[in-house]
Amino acid sequence: MESSQLNDHGVVTDAPLEIVSWTNEEGARFAPAMIGSGVFAGEFSLDYAYSRQDSEGVRLGDALRSIGYVGESPLGRRLYAAAFELHIEQGPILEAAAKSIGIVTGVQGIRWYDPTLLGSEAHAGPTPMELRRDPVRAALLLLGSVYQLADKYAPHARVTIGSLDARPGVRNTVPGSLTITVDLRHPDANILSAMDVDLKSIAALGNTATGVAVELHDVWYSPPVEFSPTCIDAVRTAVAQLGLDAMDMVSGAGHDSVYVSRVAPTSMIFIPCKDGLSHNERESIEPADASRGADVLLHAALAVANSTAAAAPGS
């Protein structure tokens, strides 16, 4: 929301409004995710953030310097009375339910891992199948068990294998190693912990059952988050004032609000996206949905900025 719009309508708030764009929310190039908001909230040090590398060995700090995005202000937590984030759902639920707004009550927990299976390189022709230590073949056995975790902890469990990287990556060579990315999610911290234990048991079994060593590297853990009841109520009230169809939701994806919620009362607003697509060239939203989401954001932010709670930042 632009300050000029508020000025044009003569709107004066008791507390100032700020707009923030955080660096590296997705973590697709530099892992882990939400590094910018994580540094702000004290989850990561600035040195740690700058040292993160992409697949080509480029450091985040160097990438930011190359585009003039390294800040000069001293690092420190600023106090806020509330924070709201408007986002597409990144899933199909709102569209399927024909709802305009998702009132986000929290974010499910996420665990990332990089398992590496260590076998032995061999020529594809001369080496008999029974004498190979093939990490890809071993992975076929292990990944079935990993995916079964989604069934075991259904309906809210999520299991995703996002990347498989066989090395040396030569057509006629049995790979010597295979690195995989595993993403586990659940809104219940206890169940997510149980999934973690099960995954480590599966990895340990792989060492003995397949003859291929399995090294399981923990990359990142983001615990489940419950958002501020005050901020959720502000969104709910805004939805009612605007007469919009809405539903409560727990976010399936991680967002900067996860870390911001550690230092300020926080909530989120979802709008539908076509076919639930995200991180895709066909990602699309309707202008009317964007407008409705912005209206809810505006009303919720104004309500909190003009409330007595705004006089007590960080409360």
Coordinates of C-alpha atoms in Angstrom, one line a residue:
M1 CA 0.0 0.0 0.0
E2 CA 1.5 3.3 -1.0
S3 CA 1.6 6.1 1.6
S4 CA 0.2 8.5 -1.1
Q5 CA -3.0 6.5 -1.2
L6 CA -3.4 6.9 2.5
N7 CA -2.6 10.6 2.2
D8 CA -5.0 11.0 -0.6
H9 CA -7.8 9.7 1.6
G10 CA -6.7 11.6 4.7
V11 CA -5.8 8.5 6.6
V12 CA -3.5 9.1 9.6
T13 CA -2.4 6.1 11.7
D14 CA -1.3 6.0 15.3
A15 CA 1.7 3.9 14.3
P16 CA 3.7 4.2 11.1
L17 CA 3.4 1.5 8.4
E18 CA 6.5 0.0 6.7
I19 CA 6.7 -2.3 3.6
V20 CA 9.5 -5.0 3.7
S21 CA 10.8 -7.2 0.9
W22 CA 13.0 -10.0 2.4
T23 CA 16.0 -11.6 0.7
N24 CA 16.0 -15.3 -0.3
E25 CA 12.6 -16.5 1.0
E26 CA 12.5 -19.6 -1.1
G27 CA 16.0 -20.9 -0.5
A28 CA 15.9 -22.4 -4.1
R29 CA 19.4 -21.0 -5.0
F30 CA 20.9 -20.4 -1.5
A31 CA 19.8 -22.9 1.2
P32 CA 18.3 -22.6 3.7
A33 CA 15.1 -20.7 3.0
M34 CA 14.1 -17.4 4.5
I35 CA 17.6 -16.2 5.2
G36 CA 16.8 -12.5 5.2
S37 CA 14.0 -12.6 7.7
G38 CA 16.0 -15.2 9.6
V39 CA 18.9 -12.8 10.1
F40 CA 16.4 -10.1 11.1
A41 CA 14.9 -12.4 13.7
G42 CA 18.2 -13.7 15.1
E43 CA 17.9 -17.2 13.6
F44 CA 21.0 -16.7 11.5
S45 CA 24.1 -14.6 11.8
L46 CA 25.0 -12.2 9.1
D47 CA 28.2 -14.0 8.4
Y48 CA 26.4 -17.3 8.1
A49 CA 23.9 -15.7 5.6
Y50 CA 26.7 -14.2 3.5
S51 CA 28.6 -17.5 3.4
R52 CA 25.8 -19.6 1.9
Q53 CA 26.7 -21.0 -1.5
D54 CA 24.7 -21.9 -4.6
S55 CA 25.4 -25.0 -6.8
E56 CA 28.0 -23.0 -8.7
G57 CA 29.9 -22.0 -5.5
V58 CA 28.7 -18.4 -5.6
R59 CA 28.3 -16.9 -2.1
L60 CA 25.1 -15.1 -1.2
G61 CA 27.1 -12.1 0.1
D62 CA 28.9 -11.8 -3.3
A63 CA 25.7 -12.2 -5.2
L64 CA 24.1 -9.3 -3.2
R65 CA 27.2 -7.1 -3.7
S66 CA 27.0 -7.6 -7.4
I67 CA 23.6 -6.1 -7.6
G68 CA 24.1 -3.4 -4.9
Y69 CA 21.8 -5.1 -2.4
V70 CA 24.2 -5.3 0.6
G71 CA 22.8 -3.0 3.2
E72 CA 24.7 -0.4 5.2
S73 CA 22.4 0.0 8.2
P74 CA 23.5 -1.7 11.4
L75 CA 22.0 -5.1 12.0
G76 CA 19.5 -5.2 14.8
R77 CA 16.0 -6.1 15.7
R78 CA 13.5 -3.3 15.1
L79 CA 10.4 -3.4 17.2
Y80 CA 7.0 -3.9 15.5
A81 CA 3.5 -4.0 16.9
A82 CA 2.4 -6.4 14.1
A83 CA 3.3 -7.8 10.8
F84 CA 1.1 -9.0 8.0
E85 CA 2.1 -10.9 4.8
L86 CA 0.0 -11.3 1.7
H87 CA 0.9 -14.3 -0.5
I88 CA -0.6 -16.6 -3.1
E89 CA -1.6 -19.9 -1.5
Q90 CA 0.9 -21.9 -3.6
G91 CA -1.6 -24.8 -3.6
P92 CA -5.0 -25.7 -4.9
I93 CA -7.2 -25.6 -1.7
L94 CA -8.7 -22.1 -2.0
E95 CA -9.5 -22.5 -5.7
A96 CA -11.1 -25.9 -5.1
A97 CA -13.2 -24.5 -2.3
A98 CA -14.2 -21.4 -4.3
K99 CA -12.9 -19.1 -1.5
S100 CA -11.4 -15.7 -2.1
I101 CA -9.2 -15.5 1.1
G102 CA -7.3 -17.8 3.2
I103 CA -7.0 -16.7 6.9
V104 CA -3.6 -18.2 7.8
T105 CA -3.4 -19.4 11.4
G106 CA 0.1 -20.9 11.2
V107 CA 2.7 -22.7 9.2
Q108 CA 3.5 -26.4 9.2
G109 CA 7.0 -27.6 10.3
I110 CA 9.7 -28.4 7.7
R111 CA 12.8 -30.5 7.8
W112 CA 15.3 -30.6 5.0
Y113 CA 18.0 -33.3 4.5
D114 CA 20.7 -34.2 1.9
P115 CA 21.2 -38.0 1.9
T116 CA 24.3 -39.1 0.0
L117 CA 24.5 -42.7 -1.1
L118 CA 28.1 -43.8 -1.6
G119 CA 28.8 -46.8 -3.9
S120 CA 31.6 -47.5 -6.3
E121 CA 32.1 -46.4 -9.9
A122 CA 32.2 -49.1 -12.5
H123 CA 32.0 -49.6 -16.2
A124 CA 28.5 -50.3 -17.5
G125 CA 29.5 -53.1 -19.7
P126 CA 32.1 -55.3 -18.0
T127 CA 30.7 -55.1 -14.5
P128 CA 28.1 -57.8 -13.7
M129 CA 24.9 -56.5 -11.9
E130 CA 25.5 -58.7 -8.8
L131 CA 29.0 -57.3 -8.3
R132 CA 28.0 -53.6 -8.5
R133 CA 27.6 -51.2 -5.6
D134 CA 25.2 -49.0 -7.4
P135 CA 23.8 -46.0 -5.3
V136 CA 21.0 -45.4 -7.8
R137 CA 19.7 -49.0 -7.4
A138 CA 20.0 -48.7 -3.7
A139 CA 18.0 -45.5 -3.8
L140 CA 15.1 -47.2 -5.5
L141 CA 14.8 -49.4 -2.4
L142 CA 15.2 -46.6 0.1
L143 CA 13.0 -44.0 -1.5
G144 CA 9.9 -46.3 -1.4
S145 CA 10.3 -46.4 2.3
V146 CA 10.7 -42.7 2.5
Y147 CA 7.5 -42.0 0.6
Q148 CA 5.7 -44.5 2.9
L149 CA 6.1 -41.9 5.7
A150 CA 3.4 -39.8 3.9
D151 CA 1.0 -42.7 4.2
K152 CA 2.0 -43.6 7.8
Y153 CA 1.4 -40.0 9.0
A154 CA -1.5 -39.1 6.7
P155 CA -3.4 -36.9 5.9
H156 CA -1.2 -34.0 6.8
A157 CA 2.3 -35.4 6.2
R158 CA 4.2 -34.2 3.2
V159 CA 7.3 -36.0 1.7
T160 CA 9.1 -34.6 -1.3
I161 CA 12.2 -35.8 -3.2
G162 CA 13.2 -32.6 -5.1
S163 CA 16.6 -33.5 -6.6
L164 CA 18.7 -36.5 -7.5
D165 CA 22.3 -35.9 -8.5
A166 CA 24.3 -38.9 -9.6
R167 CA 28.1 -38.5 -10.0
P168 CA 30.1 -38.6 -12.1
G169 CA 27.0 -38.4 -14.4
V170 CA 28.4 -40.4 -17.3
R171 CA 26.0 -42.5 -19.4
N172 CA 28.1 -45.7 -19.5
T173 CA 29.4 -45.5 -15.9
V174 CA 27.8 -46.9 -12.7
P175 CA 27.7 -43.8 -10.4
G176 CA 29.9 -43.7 -7.4
S177 CA 27.6 -41.4 -5.5
L178 CA 24.0 -40.1 -5.5
T179 CA 23.0 -37.1 -3.5
I180 CA 19.2 -36.6 -2.9
T181 CA 17.2 -33.8 -1.3
V182 CA 14.4 -34.8 1.1
D183 CA 11.7 -32.4 2.3
L184 CA 9.5 -33.6 5.2
R185 CA 6.6 -31.4 6.5
H186 CA 3.8 -31.7 9.1
P187 CA 1.9 -29.1 11.2
D188 CA 2.4 -31.2 14.4
A189 CA 5.9 -30.9 15.9
N190 CA 5.7 -34.3 17.6
I191 CA 4.7 -36.1 14.4
L192 CA 7.4 -34.3 12.4
S193 CA 9.9 -35.5 15.0
A194 CA 8.6 -39.0 14.6
M195 CA 9.1 -38.7 10.8
D196 CA 12.7 -37.5 11.5
V197 CA 13.4 -40.6 13.6
D198 CA 11.9 -42.9 10.9
L199 CA 13.9 -41.3 8.1
K200 CA 17.1 -41.8 10.1
S201 CA 16.2 -45.5 10.7
I202 CA 15.6 -45.9 6.9
A203 CA 19.0 -44.4 6.2
A204 CA 20.7 -46.7 8.7
L205 CA 19.0 -49.7 7.2
G206 CA 20.3 -48.7 3.8
N207 CA 23.9 -49.1 5.1
T208 CA 23.3 -52.8 5.8
A209 CA 20.6 -53.9 3.4
T210 CA 22.0 -52.5 0.1
G211 CA 25.8 -52.6 0.6
V212 CA 25.8 -48.9 -0.2
A213 CA 26.8 -46.5 2.5
V214 CA 24.2 -43.8 3.3
E215 CA 25.2 -40.5 4.9
L216 CA 22.2 -38.4 6.0
H217 CA 23.0 -34.7 6.4
D218 CA 20.5 -32.5 8.3
V219 CA 20.2 -29.2 6.4
W220 CA 17.4 -27.2 8.1
Y221 CA 14.6 -27.4 10.6
S222 CA 11.8 -24.9 10.8
P223 CA 9.4 -25.8 13.6
P224 CA 5.6 -25.4 13.2
V225 CA 4.3 -21.9 13.9
E226 CA 1.1 -20.6 15.4
F227 CA 0.4 -17.0 14.4
S228 CA -0.8 -14.2 16.7
P229 CA -4.5 -14.4 17.7
T230 CA -4.7 -10.6 17.6
C231 CA -3.4 -10.5 14.0
I232 CA -5.6 -13.4 12.9
D233 CA -8.6 -11.6 14.3
A234 CA -7.6 -8.5 12.5
V235 CA -7.6 -10.4 9.2
R236 CA -10.9 -12.2 10.1
T237 CA -12.5 -8.8 10.9
A238 CA -11.3 -7.3 7.6
V239 CA -12.7 -10.2 5.7
A240 CA -16.1 -9.8 7.3
Q241 CA -16.1 -6.0 6.7
L242 CA -15.4 -6.6 3.0
G243 CA -18.0 -9.4 2.7
L244 CA -15.5 -11.9 1.3
D245 CA -15.7 -15.7 1.3
A246 CA -12.8 -17.1 3.4
M247 CA -11.5 -20.1 5.2
D248 CA -8.9 -20.8 7.9
M249 CA -5.7 -22.4 6.7
V250 CA -2.4 -23.7 7.9
S251 CA 0.3 -22.8 5.4
G252 CA 1.9 -25.7 3.7
A253 CA 4.9 -23.6 2.6
G254 CA 7.5 -21.8 4.6
H255 CA 7.3 -18.0 4.6
D256 CA 9.2 -15.1 6.0
S257 CA 6.4 -14.7 8.5
V258 CA 7.8 -17.8 10.2
Y259 CA 10.8 -15.9 11.5
V260 CA 9.1 -12.5 11.8
S261 CA 6.6 -14.1 14.1
R262 CA 9.4 -14.7 16.6
V263 CA 9.9 -11.0 17.1
A264 CA 6.5 -9.5 16.3
P265 CA 2.8 -10.6 16.4
T266 CA 2.2 -11.9 12.9
S267 CA -0.4 -13.4 10.5
M268 CA -0.8 -14.0 6.8
I269 CA -3.4 -13.7 4.1
F270 CA -3.6 -16.1 1.2
I271 CA -5.3 -15.6 -2.2
P272 CA -5.9 -18.3 -4.8
C273 CA -3.6 -19.1 -7.6
K274 CA -4.7 -20.9 -10.8
D275 CA -4.5 -24.7 -10.5
G276 CA -2.4 -24.2 -7.3
L277 CA 0.7 -23.7 -9.4
S278 CA 3.7 -21.9 -7.9
H279 CA 7.4 -21.8 -8.9
N280 CA 6.3 -22.3 -12.4
E281 CA 6.1 -20.2 -15.6
R282 CA 2.3 -20.8 -15.6
E283 CA 1.8 -19.4 -12.1
S284 CA -1.1 -17.0 -12.4
I285 CA -3.6 -15.1 -10.2
E286 CA -6.6 -13.1 -11.2
P287 CA -6.5 -9.3 -10.8
A288 CA -9.7 -9.4 -8.7
D289 CA -8.1 -11.8 -6.3
A290 CA -5.0 -9.6 -6.0
S291 CA -7.3 -6.6 -5.3
R292 CA -9.3 -8.5 -2.6
G293 CA -6.1 -9.6 -0.9
A294 CA -4.7 -6.1 -0.9
D295 CA -8.0 -4.8 0.6
V296 CA -7.8 -7.3 3.4
L297 CA -4.2 -6.5 4.0
L298 CA -5.0 -2.8 4.1
H299 CA -7.9 -3.1 6.5
A300 CA -6.1 -5.5 8.9
A301 CA -3.0 -3.3 9.0
L302 CA -4.9 -0.1 9.6
A303 CA -6.9 -1.7 12.4
V304 CA -3.8 -2.7 14.3
A305 CA -2.0 0.5 13.5
N306 CA -4.8 2.5 15.0
S307 CA -5.3 0.2 18.1
T308 CA -3.9 0.6 21.6
A309 CA -1.7 -2.5 20.8
A310 CA 0.2 -0.4 18.3
A311 CA 1.5 1.7 21.2
A312 CA 3.4 -1.4 22.6
P313 CA 5.7 -2.7 19.8
G314 CA 6.6 -6.3 20.1
S315 CA 3.8 -7.0 22.6

